[in-house]
Coordinates of N, CA and C and ligand atoms in Angstrom, one line a residue:
X1 N -137.0 8.4 -42.2 CA -136.1 7.6 -41.4 C -136.8 7.0 -40.1
X2 N -136.6 5.8 -39.8 CA -137.2 5.1 -38.7 C -136.2 4.1 -38.1
X3 N -135.8 4.2 -36.8 CA -134.8 3.3 -36.2 C -133.5 3.3 -37.0
X4 N -133.2 4.5 -37.5 CA -131.9 4.6 -38.3 C -132.0 4.0 -39.7
X5 N -133.2 3.5 -40.1 CA -133.3 3.0 -41.4 C -134.2 4.0 -42.3
X6 N -133.8 4.1 -43.5 CA -134.5 5.0 -44.4 C -135.7 4.2 -44.9
X7 N -136.9 4.7 -44.8 CA -138.1 4.0 -45.3 C -138.4 4.4 -46.7
X8 N -138.5 3.4 -47.6 CA -138.8 3.7 -49.0 C -140.2 3.3 -49.2
X9 N -141.0 4.2 -49.8 CA -142.4 3.9 -50.0 C -142.6 2.9 -51.2
X10 N -143.6 2.2 -51.2 CA -143.9 1.2 -52.3 C -143.9 2.0 -53.7
X11 N -144.4 3.2 -53.6 CA -144.4 4.0 -54.9 C -143.0 4.3 -55.4
X12 N -142.0 4.4 -54.5 CA -140.7 4.7 -55.0 C -139.9 3.5 -55.3
X13 N -140.3 2.3 -54.7 CA -139.5 1.1 -54.8 C -140.0 0.2 -55.9
X14 N -141.3 0.4 -56.3 CA -141.9 -0.6 -57.2 C -142.0 0.1 -58.6
X15 N -141.9 -0.8 -59.6 CA -142.0 -0.2 -61.0 C -142.9 -1.1 -61.9
X16 N -143.3 -0.6 -63.0 CA -144.1 -1.3 -64.0 C -143.4 -1.1 -65.3
X17 N -143.6 -2.0 -66.2 CA -143.1 -1.9 -67.6 C -144.1 -1.2 -68.4
X18 N -143.7 -0.1 -69.0 CA -144.6 0.9 -69.6 C -144.2 1.0 -71.1
X19 N -145.2 1.0 -72.0 CA -145.0 1.3 -73.4 C -145.1 2.8 -73.7
X20 N -146.2 3.4 -73.2 CA -146.4 4.8 -73.5 C -147.3 5.4 -72.5
X21 N -147.2 6.7 -72.4 CA -148.1 7.6 -71.5 C -148.6 8.7 -72.4
X22 N -149.8 8.9 -72.5 CA -150.4 10.0 -73.4 C -151.7 10.4 -72.9
X23 N -152.0 11.6 -73.3 CA -153.4 12.2 -73.0 C -154.2 12.1 -74.3
X24 N -155.4 11.5 -74.1 CA -156.3 11.4 -75.3 C -157.7 11.3 -74.8
X25 N -158.6 10.7 -75.6 CA -160.0 10.5 -75.2 C -160.2 9.0 -75.2
X26 N -161.2 8.6 -74.4 CA -161.6 7.2 -74.4 C -162.4 6.9 -75.7
X27 N -161.8 6.1 -76.5 CA -162.4 5.8 -77.8 C -163.5 4.8 -77.8
X28 N -163.6 4.1 -76.6 CA -164.7 3.0 -76.5 C -165.4 3.2 -75.2
X29 N -166.4 2.3 -75.0 CA -167.2 2.4 -73.8 C -166.4 2.3 -72.5
X30 N -166.9 3.2 -71.6 CA -166.5 3.1 -70.2 C -167.6 3.6 -69.4
X31 N -167.6 3.4 -68.1 CA -168.7 3.8 -67.2 C -168.8 5.4 -67.2
X32 N -167.7 6.0 -67.5 CA -167.7 7.5 -67.4 C -168.1 8.1 -68.7
X33 N -168.3 7.3 -69.8 CA -168.8 7.8 -71.1 C -167.7 7.8 -72.1
X34 N -168.1 7.4 -73.3 CA -167.2 7.4 -74.5 C -166.8 8.9 -74.8
X35 N -165.5 9.1 -75.2 CA -165.1 10.4 -75.6 C -164.6 11.3 -74.5
X36 N -164.6 10.8 -73.3 CA -164.1 11.7 -72.2 C -162.6 11.7 -72.2
X37 N -162.0 12.9 -72.0 CA -160.5 12.9 -71.9 C -160.0 12.0 -70.8
X38 N -158.9 11.4 -71.1 CA -158.3 10.5 -70.1 C -156.8 10.5 -70.3
X39 N -156.0 10.2 -69.2 CA -154.6 10.0 -69.3 C -154.4 8.5 -69.4
X40 N -153.7 8.1 -70.5 CA -153.5 6.7 -70.8 C -152.2 6.2 -70.3
X41 N -152.3 5.0 -69.6 CA -151.0 4.3 -69.2 C -151.1 3.0 -70.0
X42 N -150.2 2.9 -71.0 CA -150.2 1.6 -71.8 C -149.1 0.7 -71.2
X43 N -149.4 -0.4 -70.6 CA -148.4 -1.3 -70.1 C -147.9 -2.3 -71.1
X44 N -146.7 -2.8 -70.9 CA -146.1 -3.6 -71.9 C -146.5 -5.1 -71.8
X45 N -146.5 -5.7 -72.9 CA -146.7 -7.2 -72.9 C -148.1 -7.6 -73.2
X46 N -148.3 -8.7 -74.0 CA -149.6 -9.3 -74.2 C -149.4 -10.7 -74.3
X47 N -150.3 -11.5 -73.8 CA -150.3 -13.0 -73.8 C -151.1 -13.5 -75.0
X48 N -151.7 -12.6 -75.8 CA -152.5 -13.1 -77.0 C -151.9 -12.5 -78.2
X49 N -152.3 -13.0 -79.4 CA -152.0 -12.5 -80.7 C -153.2 -12.6 -81.5
X50 N -154.1 -11.5 -81.4 CA -155.4 -11.6 -82.0 C -155.3 -11.3 -83.5
X51 N -156.3 -11.8 -84.2 CA -156.6 -11.5 -85.6 C -155.4 -11.7 -86.5
X52 N -154.7 -12.7 -86.3 CA -153.5 -13.0 -87.2 C -153.9 -13.2 -88.6
X53 N -155.2 -13.7 -88.9 CA -155.6 -13.9 -90.2 C -156.2 -12.6 -90.9
X54 N -156.3 -11.5 -90.0 CA -156.9 -10.3 -90.5 C -155.9 -9.1 -90.4
X55 N -154.7 -9.5 -90.4 CA -153.6 -8.4 -90.4 C -153.1 -8.1 -89.0
X56 N -153.6 -8.8 -88.0 CA -153.0 -8.6 -86.6 C -153.7 -7.5 -85.9
X57 N -153.4 -7.4 -84.6 CA -154.1 -6.4 -83.8 C -153.5 -5.0 -84.1
X58 N -154.1 -3.9 -83.6 CA -153.7 -2.6 -84.0 C -152.7 -2.0 -82.9
X59 N -152.3 -2.8 -82.0 CA -151.4 -2.3 -80.9 C -150.2 -3.3 -80.8
X60 N -149.7 -3.8 -81.9 CA -148.6 -4.8 -81.8 C -147.3 -4.2 -81.1
X61 N -147.2 -2.8 -81.2 CA -146.1 -2.2 -80.5 C -146.1 -2.4 -79.0
X62 N -147.3 -2.8 -78.4 CA -147.3 -3.0 -77.0 C -146.7 -4.4 -76.6
X63 N -146.3 -5.2 -77.6 CA -145.8 -6.5 -77.3 C -144.3 -6.4 -76.7
X64 N -143.7 -5.3 -76.9 CA -142.3 -5.1 -76.5 C -142.1 -5.1 -75.0
X65 N -140.8 -5.0 -74.6 CA -140.5 -5.0 -73.2 C -140.9 -3.8 -72.5
X66 N -141.0 -2.6 -73.2 CA -141.3 -1.4 -72.5 C -140.2 -0.8 -71.7
X67 N -140.5 0.2 -70.9 CA -139.5 0.9 -70.1 C -140.0 0.7 -68.6
X68 N -139.0 0.4 -67.8 CA -139.4 0.3 -66.3 C -139.6 1.7 -65.8
X69 N -140.7 1.9 -65.2 CA -141.0 3.2 -64.6 C -141.5 3.0 -63.2
X70 N -141.0 3.8 -62.3 CA -141.4 3.8 -60.9 C -142.9 4.2 -60.8
X71 N -143.6 3.6 -59.8 CA -145.0 4.0 -59.6 C -145.0 5.5 -59.3
X72 N -144.1 6.0 -58.5 CA -144.1 7.4 -58.1 C -144.0 8.3 -59.3
X73 N -143.2 7.9 -60.3 CA -143.1 8.7 -61.6 C -144.4 8.7 -62.3
X74 N -145.0 7.5 -62.4 CA -146.3 7.4 -63.1 C -147.3 8.3 -62.4
X75 N -147.3 8.3 -61.1 CA -148.3 9.2 -60.4 C -148.0 10.7 -60.6
X76 N -146.7 11.0 -60.7 CA -146.3 12.4 -61.0 C -146.8 12.8 -62.4
X77 N -146.6 11.9 -63.3 CA -147.0 12.2 -64.7 C -148.6 12.4 -64.8
X78 N -149.3 11.5 -64.1 CA -150.8 11.7 -64.1 C -151.1 13.0 -63.5
X79 N -150.6 13.3 -62.3 CA -150.9 14.6 -61.6 C -150.6 15.8 -62.5
X80 N -149.4 15.7 -63.2 CA -149.0 16.9 -64.0 C -149.9 17.1 -65.2
X81 N -150.6 16.0 -65.6 CA -151.5 16.2 -66.8 C -152.7 17.0 -66.4
X82 N -153.1 16.9 -65.1 CA -154.2 17.6 -64.6 C -155.5 16.9 -64.9
X83 N -155.4 15.8 -65.6 CA -156.7 15.0 -66.0 C -157.1 14.2 -64.8
X84 N -158.4 14.2 -64.5 CA -158.9 13.4 -63.4 C -159.3 12.0 -63.7
X85 N -158.9 11.5 -64.9 CA -159.3 10.1 -65.3 C -158.0 9.4 -65.9
X86 N -157.9 8.2 -65.5 CA -156.8 7.3 -66.1 C -157.4 6.1 -66.8
X87 N -156.9 5.8 -68.0 CA -157.3 4.5 -68.6 C -156.0 3.7 -68.6
X88 N -156.1 2.6 -68.0 CA -155.0 1.6 -67.9 C -155.2 0.5 -68.9
X89 N -154.3 0.4 -69.9 CA -154.5 -0.5 -71.0 C -153.2 -1.2 -71.4
X90 N -153.2 -1.9 -72.5 CA -152.0 -2.6 -73.0 C -152.1 -2.8 -74.5
X91 N -151.6 -3.9 -75.0 CA -151.2 -5.1 -74.3 C -152.3 -5.6 -73.3
X92 N -151.8 -6.4 -72.4 CA -152.7 -6.9 -71.4 C -152.2 -6.4 -70.0
X93 N -152.8 -5.4 -69.5 CA -152.3 -4.7 -68.2 C -152.3 -5.7 -67.0
X94 N -153.2 -6.6 -67.0 CA -153.3 -7.5 -65.8 C -152.2 -8.5 -65.7
X95 N -151.4 -8.6 -66.8 CA -150.2 -9.5 -66.7 C -149.2 -9.0 -65.7
X96 N -149.3 -7.7 -65.4 CA -148.4 -7.1 -64.4 C -149.1 -6.9 -63.0
X97 N -150.2 -7.6 -62.8 CA -150.8 -7.5 -61.5 C -149.8 -7.9 -60.4
X98 N -150.0 -7.2 -59.3 CA -149.1 -7.5 -58.2 C -148.8 -6.2 -57.4
X99 N -147.8 -6.2 -56.5 CA -147.7 -5.0 -55.6 C -147.5 -3.7 -56.3
X100 N -146.8 -3.7 -57.5 CA -146.6 -2.4 -58.1 C -147.9 -1.9 -58.7
X101 N -148.7 -2.8 -59.4 CA -150.0 -2.3 -59.9 C -150.9 -1.9 -58.8
X102 N -150.9 -2.6 -57.7 CA -151.8 -2.3 -56.6 C -151.4 -0.9 -56.0
X103 N -150.1 -0.7 -55.9 CA -149.6 0.7 -55.4 C -150.0 1.8 -56.4
X104 N -150.0 1.5 -57.7 CA -150.4 2.5 -58.6 C -151.9 2.8 -58.4
X105 N -152.7 1.8 -58.4 CA -154.2 1.9 -58.2 C -154.5 2.7 -56.9
X106 N -153.8 2.3 -55.8 CA -154.0 3.0 -54.6 C -153.6 4.5 -54.6
X107 N -152.5 4.7 -55.3 CA -152.1 6.1 -55.4 C -153.1 7.0 -56.2
X108 N -153.6 6.4 -57.3 CA -154.6 7.1 -58.1 C -155.9 7.3 -57.3
X109 N -156.3 6.3 -56.5 CA -157.5 6.5 -55.7 C -157.3 7.6 -54.6
X110 N -156.1 7.6 -54.1 CA -155.8 8.7 -53.0 C -155.8 10.1 -53.7
X111 N -155.6 10.1 -55.0 CA -155.6 11.4 -55.7 C -157.0 11.7 -56.3
X112 N -157.9 10.8 -56.0 CA -159.3 11.0 -56.5 C -159.3 10.9 -58.1
X113 N -158.5 10.1 -58.6 CA -158.5 9.9 -60.1 C -159.4 8.7 -60.4
X114 N -160.3 8.9 -61.3 CA -161.1 7.7 -61.8 C -160.3 6.8 -62.7
X115 N -160.4 5.5 -62.5 CA -159.6 4.6 -63.2 C -160.5 3.6 -64.0
X116 N -160.2 3.5 -65.3 CA -160.8 2.5 -66.1 C -159.7 1.5 -66.6
X117 N -159.9 0.2 -66.5 CA -159.0 -0.8 -66.9 C -159.5 -1.6 -68.0
X118 N -158.7 -1.7 -69.1 CA -159.1 -2.4 -70.3 C -158.4 -3.7 -70.3
X119 N -159.1 -4.9 -70.3 CA -158.4 -6.2 -70.2 C -158.9 -7.1 -71.2
X120 N -158.1 -8.1 -71.7 CA -158.5 -8.9 -72.8 C -159.4 -10.1 -72.6
X121 N -159.7 -10.3 -71.4 CA -160.7 -11.4 -71.1 C -160.0 -12.7 -70.7
X122 N -158.7 -12.8 -70.6 CA -158.0 -14.0 -70.2 C -157.6 -14.0 -68.7
X123 N -157.8 -12.8 -68.0 CA -157.3 -12.7 -66.7 C -158.5 -12.6 -65.7
X124 N -158.4 -13.4 -64.6 CA -159.6 -13.3 -63.6 C -159.8 -11.9 -63.1
X125 N -161.1 -11.6 -62.8 CA -161.4 -10.2 -62.3 C -161.0 -9.9 -60.9
X126 N -160.6 -10.9 -60.1 CA -160.4 -10.7 -58.7 C -158.9 -10.4 -58.4
X127 N -158.2 -9.6 -59.2 CA -156.8 -9.3 -59.1 C -156.6 -8.3 -57.9
X128 N -155.4 -8.3 -57.3 CA -155.2 -7.4 -56.2 C -155.4 -5.9 -56.6
X129 N -156.2 -5.2 -55.8 CA -156.5 -3.8 -56.1 C -157.7 -3.6 -57.0
X130 N -158.4 -4.7 -57.3 CA -159.6 -4.6 -58.1 C -160.6 -3.6 -57.5
X131 N -160.7 -3.5 -56.2 CA -161.7 -2.6 -55.5 C -161.4 -1.2 -55.8
X132 N -160.2 -0.9 -56.3 CA -159.8 0.5 -56.5 C -160.1 0.9 -58.0
X133 N -160.6 0.0 -58.7 CA -160.9 0.3 -60.2 C -162.3 0.7 -60.3
X134 N -162.6 1.9 -61.0 CA -163.9 2.4 -61.1 C -164.7 1.6 -62.2
X135 N -164.0 1.3 -63.3 CA -164.7 0.5 -64.3 C -163.7 -0.5 -64.9
X136 N -164.1 -1.7 -65.0 CA -163.3 -2.8 -65.6 C -164.0 -3.1 -66.9
X137 N -163.2 -3.1 -68.0 CA -163.8 -3.3 -69.3 C -163.1 -4.6 -69.9
X138 N -163.9 -5.7 -70.0 CA -163.4 -6.9 -70.5 C -163.7 -7.0 -72.0
X139 N -162.7 -7.4 -72.8 CA -162.8 -7.5 -74.2 C -162.9 -9.0 -74.5
X140 N -164.1 -9.5 -74.7 CA -164.3 -10.9 -75.0 C -163.9 -11.2 -76.4
X141 N -162.9 -12.0 -76.6 CA -162.4 -12.3 -78.0 C -163.3 -13.3 -78.7
X142 N -163.9 -12.9 -79.8 CA -164.8 -13.8 -80.6 C -163.9 -14.7 -81.5
X143 N -164.6 -15.7 -82.2 CA -163.8 -16.7 -83.0 C -162.9 -16.1 -84.0
X144 N -163.2 -15.0 -84.7 CA -162.3 -14.5 -85.7 C -161.0 -14.0 -85.2
X145 N -161.0 -13.7 -83.9 CA -159.7 -13.2 -83.3 C -158.7 -14.4 -83.2
X146 N -159.2 -15.6 -83.2 CA -158.3 -16.8 -83.0 C -157.9 -17.0 -81.6
X147 N -158.5 -16.2 -80.7 CA -158.1 -16.2 -79.3 C -159.2 -16.6 -78.3
X148 N -160.3 -17.0 -78.9 CA -161.5 -17.3 -78.0 C -161.1 -18.3 -76.9
X149 N -160.3 -19.3 -77.3 CA -160.0 -20.4 -76.3 C -159.2 -19.9 -75.1
X150 N -158.7 -18.7 -75.2 CA -158.0 -18.1 -74.0 C -158.9 -17.3 -73.1
X151 N -160.2 -17.2 -73.5 CA -161.1 -16.4 -72.6 C -161.5 -17.2 -71.4
X152 N -161.7 -16.4 -70.3 CA -162.3 -17.0 -69.1 C -163.7 -17.5 -69.5
X153 N -164.2 -18.6 -68.7 CA -165.6 -18.9 -68.9 C -166.5 -17.7 -68.7
X154 N -167.4 -17.5 -69.6 CA -168.2 -16.3 -69.6 C -168.9 -16.0 -68.2
X155 N -169.4 -17.1 -67.6 CA -170.1 -16.9 -66.3 C -169.1 -16.5 -65.2
X156 N -167.8 -16.9 -65.3 CA -166.8 -16.5 -64.4 C -166.5 -15.0 -64.6
X157 N -166.4 -14.6 -65.8 CA -166.2 -13.2 -66.1 C -167.4 -12.3 -65.6
X158 N -168.6 -12.8 -65.9 CA -169.8 -12.0 -65.5 C -169.9 -11.9 -64.0
X159 N -169.6 -13.0 -63.3 CA -169.7 -13.0 -61.8 C -168.8 -12.1 -61.1
X160 N -167.6 -11.7 -61.8 CA -166.7 -10.9 -61.2 C -166.8 -9.4 -61.5
X161 N -167.9 -9.1 -62.2 CA -168.1 -7.7 -62.7 C -169.4 -7.1 -62.1
X162 N -169.3 -5.7 -62.0 CA -170.4 -5.0 -61.4 C -171.2 -4.3 -62.5
X163 N -172.4 -3.7 -62.2 CA -173.1 -3.0 -63.2 C -172.4 -1.8 -63.8
X164 N -171.4 -1.3 -63.1 CA -170.6 -0.2 -63.7 C -169.5 -0.7 -64.6
X165 N -169.4 -2.0 -64.8 CA -168.3 -2.6 -65.7 C -168.9 -3.0 -67.0
X166 N -168.1 -3.3 -67.9 CA -168.5 -3.7 -69.3 C -167.9 -5.0 -69.7
X167 N -168.6 -5.8 -70.5 CA -168.0 -6.8 -71.4 C -168.3 -6.4 -72.8
X168 N -167.2 -6.2 -73.6 CA -167.4 -5.8 -75.0 C -166.9 -6.9 -76.0
X169 N -167.5 -6.8 -77.1 CA -167.3 -7.8 -78.2 C -167.0 -7.1 -79.5
X170 N -165.8 -7.4 -80.1 CA -165.5 -6.8 -81.4 C -165.9 -7.8 -82.4
X171 N -166.8 -7.5 -83.4 CA -167.4 -8.5 -84.2 C -167.0 -8.2 -85.7
X172 N -166.4 -9.2 -86.3 CA -166.0 -9.1 -87.7 C -167.0 -9.8 -88.6
X173 N -167.5 -10.9 -88.2 CA -168.3 -11.7 -89.2 C -169.4 -12.4 -88.4
X174 N -170.1 -13.2 -89.2 CA -171.3 -13.9 -88.7 C -171.0 -14.8 -87.5
X175 N -169.9 -15.5 -87.6 CA -169.6 -16.4 -86.5 C -169.3 -15.6 -85.2
X176 N -168.7 -14.5 -85.3 CA -168.5 -13.6 -84.2 C -169.8 -13.2 -83.6
X177 N -170.7 -12.8 -84.5 CA -172.0 -12.3 -84.0 C -172.8 -13.4 -83.3
X178 N -172.7 -14.6 -83.8 CA -173.5 -15.7 -83.2 C -172.9 -15.9 -81.8
X179 N -171.5 -15.9 -81.7 CA -170.9 -16.1 -80.4 C -171.3 -15.0 -79.4
X180 N -171.3 -13.7 -79.8 CA -171.6 -12.6 -78.9 C -173.1 -12.6 -78.6
X181 N -173.9 -13.0 -79.5 CA -175.4 -13.1 -79.2 C -175.6 -14.2 -78.2
X182 N -174.9 -15.3 -78.3 CA -175.1 -16.4 -77.3 C -174.7 -15.9 -75.9
X183 N -173.6 -15.1 -75.8 CA -173.2 -14.6 -74.5 C -174.2 -13.6 -74.0
X184 N -174.8 -12.8 -74.9 CA -175.8 -11.8 -74.4 C -177.0 -12.5 -73.9
X185 N -177.4 -13.6 -74.5 CA -178.6 -14.3 -74.0 C -178.2 -15.0 -72.7
X186 N -177.0 -15.5 -72.6 CA -176.5 -16.1 -71.3 C -176.6 -15.0 -70.2
X187 N -176.1 -13.8 -70.5 CA -176.1 -12.7 -69.6 C -177.5 -12.3 -69.1
X188 N -178.4 -12.4 -70.1 CA -179.8 -12.1 -69.8 C -180.3 -13.1 -68.7
X189 N -180.0 -14.3 -68.8 CA -180.4 -15.3 -67.8 C -179.7 -15.1 -66.5
X190 N -178.4 -14.8 -66.5 CA -177.6 -14.6 -65.3 C -178.1 -13.3 -64.6
X191 N -178.6 -12.3 -65.3 CA -179.1 -11.1 -64.7 C -180.3 -11.3 -63.9
X192 N -181.0 -12.4 -64.2 CA -182.2 -12.6 -63.4 C -181.9 -12.9 -61.9
X193 N -180.6 -13.4 -61.7 CA -180.2 -13.7 -60.3 C -179.4 -12.6 -59.7
X194 N -178.6 -11.9 -60.6 CA -177.8 -10.8 -60.1 C -177.5 -9.8 -61.2
X195 N -177.7 -8.5 -60.9 CA -177.4 -7.5 -62.0 C -175.9 -7.6 -62.3
X196 N -175.6 -7.6 -63.6 CA -174.2 -7.7 -63.9 C -173.7 -6.6 -64.8
X197 N -172.6 -6.8 -65.5 CA -172.0 -5.7 -66.3 C -172.8 -5.4 -67.5
X198 N -172.6 -4.2 -68.1 CA -173.2 -3.9 -69.3 C -172.5 -4.6 -70.5
X199 N -173.2 -4.8 -71.6 CA -172.6 -5.4 -72.7 C -172.5 -4.4 -73.9
X200 N -171.5 -4.5 -74.7 CA -171.3 -3.6 -75.8 C -170.8 -4.4 -77.0
X201 N -171.4 -4.2 -78.2 CA -170.9 -4.8 -79.4 C -170.4 -3.7 -80.4
X202 N -169.2 -4.0 -81.0 CA -168.7 -3.1 -82.0 C -168.3 -3.9 -83.2
X203 N -168.3 -3.2 -84.4 CA -167.8 -3.8 -85.6 C -166.3 -3.8 -85.6
X204 N -165.7 -4.9 -86.1 CA -164.3 -4.9 -86.4 C -164.0 -3.8 -87.5
X205 N -163.0 -3.0 -87.3 CA -162.7 -1.9 -88.3 C -161.3 -2.0 -88.7
X206 N -161.0 -1.8 -90.0 CA -161.9 -1.5 -91.1 C -162.8 -2.8 -91.3
X207 N -164.1 -2.6 -91.5 CA -165.0 -3.7 -91.7 C -164.6 -4.5 -92.9
X208 N -164.8 -5.8 -92.8 CA -164.6 -6.7 -93.9 C -165.8 -6.5 -94.9
X209 N -165.5 -6.6 -96.2 CA -166.6 -6.3 -97.2 C -167.9 -7.1 -97.0
X210 N -167.7 -8.4 -96.6 CA -168.9 -9.2 -96.3 C -169.2 -9.3 -94.8
X211 N -168.5 -8.5 -94.1 CA -168.6 -8.6 -92.6 C -169.8 -7.7 -92.0
X212 N -169.8 -7.7 -90.7 CA -170.8 -6.9 -90.0 C -170.4 -5.5 -89.9
X213 N -170.6 -4.7 -90.9 CA -170.3 -3.3 -90.8 C -171.2 -2.6 -89.8
X214 N -170.9 -1.4 -89.3 CA -171.7 -0.8 -88.3 C -173.2 -0.8 -88.6
X215 N -173.7 -0.4 -89.8 CA -175.1 -0.4 -90.1 C -175.7 -1.9 -90.0
X216 N -175.0 -2.8 -90.5 CA -175.5 -4.2 -90.5 C -175.5 -4.7 -89.0
X217 N -174.5 -4.4 -88.2 CA -174.5 -4.8 -86.9 C -175.7 -4.2 -86.0
X218 N -175.9 -2.9 -86.3 CA -177.0 -2.3 -85.6 C -178.3 -2.9 -86.0
X219 N -178.5 -3.2 -87.3 CA -179.7 -3.9 -87.7 C -179.9 -5.2 -87.1
X220 N -178.8 -6.0 -86.9 CA -178.9 -7.3 -86.3 C -179.3 -7.2 -84.9
X221 N -178.7 -6.3 -84.2 CA -179.1 -6.1 -82.7 C -180.5 -5.8 -82.6
X222 N -181.1 -5.0 -83.4 CA -182.5 -4.6 -83.3 C -183.4 -5.7 -83.7
X223 N -183.0 -6.4 -84.8 CA -183.9 -7.5 -85.3 C -183.9 -8.6 -84.3
X224 N -182.8 -8.8 -83.6 CA -182.8 -9.9 -82.6 C -183.3 -9.5 -81.2
X225 N -183.7 -8.3 -81.1 CA -184.2 -7.8 -79.8 C -183.2 -7.9 -78.7
X226 N -181.9 -7.6 -79.0 CA -180.9 -7.6 -78.0 C -180.9 -6.2 -77.4
X227 N -182.0 -5.8 -76.7 CA -182.1 -4.4 -76.3 C -181.2 -4.1 -75.1
X228 N -180.6 -5.0 -74.4 CA -179.7 -4.7 -73.3 C -178.3 -4.5 -73.8
X229 N -178.1 -4.6 -75.1 CA -176.7 -4.5 -75.7 C -176.6 -3.0 -76.2
X230 N -175.4 -2.5 -75.9 CA -175.1 -1.1 -76.4 C -174.2 -1.2 -77.6
X231 N -174.5 -0.4 -78.6 CA -173.6 -0.4 -79.8 C -172.4 0.5 -79.5
X232 N -171.3 0.0 -79.8 CA -170.0 0.7 -79.5 C -169.2 1.0 -80.7
X233 N -169.1 2.2 -81.1 CA -168.3 2.6 -82.3 C -166.9 3.0 -81.8
X234 N -165.9 2.4 -82.3 CA -164.5 2.8 -81.9 C -164.2 4.1 -82.5
X235 N -164.5 5.2 -81.8 CA -164.4 6.5 -82.4 C -163.0 7.0 -82.7
X236 N -162.0 6.4 -82.0 CA -160.7 6.8 -82.2 C -160.2 6.4 -83.7
X237 N -160.9 5.4 -84.2 CA -160.5 4.9 -85.6 C -161.1 5.8 -86.6
X238 N -162.1 6.7 -86.3 CA -162.6 7.7 -87.2 C -161.8 9.0 -87.0
X239 N -161.5 9.3 -85.8 CA -160.7 10.6 -85.6 C -159.3 10.5 -86.1
X240 N -158.7 9.3 -85.9 CA -157.3 9.1 -86.3 C -157.2 7.8 -87.2
X241 N -157.8 7.9 -88.4 CA -157.9 6.6 -89.2 C -156.5 6.0 -89.6
X242 N -155.5 6.9 -89.6 CA -154.2 6.4 -90.1 C -153.2 6.2 -89.0
X243 N -153.7 6.3 -87.7 CA -152.7 6.2 -86.6 C -152.2 4.8 -86.4
X244 N -150.8 4.8 -86.3 CA -150.2 3.5 -86.0 C -149.6 3.5 -84.6
X245 N -149.6 4.6 -84.0 CA -149.1 4.7 -82.6 C -150.1 5.4 -81.8
X246 N -149.7 5.6 -80.5 CA -150.6 6.2 -79.6 C -151.0 7.7 -79.8
X247 N -152.2 7.9 -80.0 CA -152.7 9.3 -79.9 C -154.1 9.2 -79.4
Ligands
LIG301 S1 -155.3 -8.7 -76.5 FE1 -155.3 -6.6 -77.4 S2 -153.1 -6.1 -77.5 FE2 -153.2 -8.3 -77.1 S3 -153.1 -9.2 -79.2 FE3 -155.3 -9.0 -78.7 S4 -155.9 -7.0 -79.5 FE4 -153.6 -7.0 -79.4

C-alpha cells in the first residue's frame, strides 16, 4: 500500500499465453549443453507454418490460443520445480515480447535461473529483456521448410548474437544443405570482424529416404571442411520417438 493505493507488481498484473509447462531435458544445442534438465515454458502462437510439404511441424499444438497465466504464477511453477534452468520456447515465444515477457525474464534472473530462448529466426534479436537471456538459439529455416522468406537477413541475425548463442539449421535435403553451408561460410567471413554465435546443423527427422540422414550430413560437414559447425542430433526424437505432445 502506498498513499492509500494498493501497489500491484508487474509479476502479478501481467500475463502470457501459455501452451504448456513441463520438466524435461534440452533435446538440442544450448550454451549449457544438450541433455541438461530444464523447466520448459512453451508459449502460444506461431507466425510460421513450416514443412507443410513434409507433414507439418512437430509442435502444431502450439498454434492455439493457450491459457493466460500470470507471470507470478509462472515464476512460482519454475521455483517449485527446483530446476535451475528454463527453456522458453513455442510456437514463437518472441511474438509475446513486451512488458510481461520482460517481467518473466527479470524474475528468472533475480532467482538465478539460467534462461535459454528458442526462436524461429523471424524476430529481431534486440527484444526487450534480451540482456537477461543466457542463450538465444535461432532456428534458421532452410528452403524445405517453406519459410525461409520469413527469416531475418543472416547478417542481422549474426550481429545480434553473442558467442554463447547459437544459430541452428534443420536440414532435410541437398538444397537445405547448400543454404546452410552458404550461411556458415558467410559467418566465417563475419567472424573475422567480430566473434559471433556458434552454428549447429541437424538432420530433419525422420530423415527423408534420399535426404541428408545423420551419417550423410556428418560426412558432408567433414568433406566440406566446415569445422566451425557443430553437429546437432535432436535427442528427444530418439528418447520419445512417438511423442505427439510435450515431454
Ligand atoms: S516455427 Fe517452429 S512451431 Fe512454428 S511452424 Fe515452424 S517448426 Fe512449428
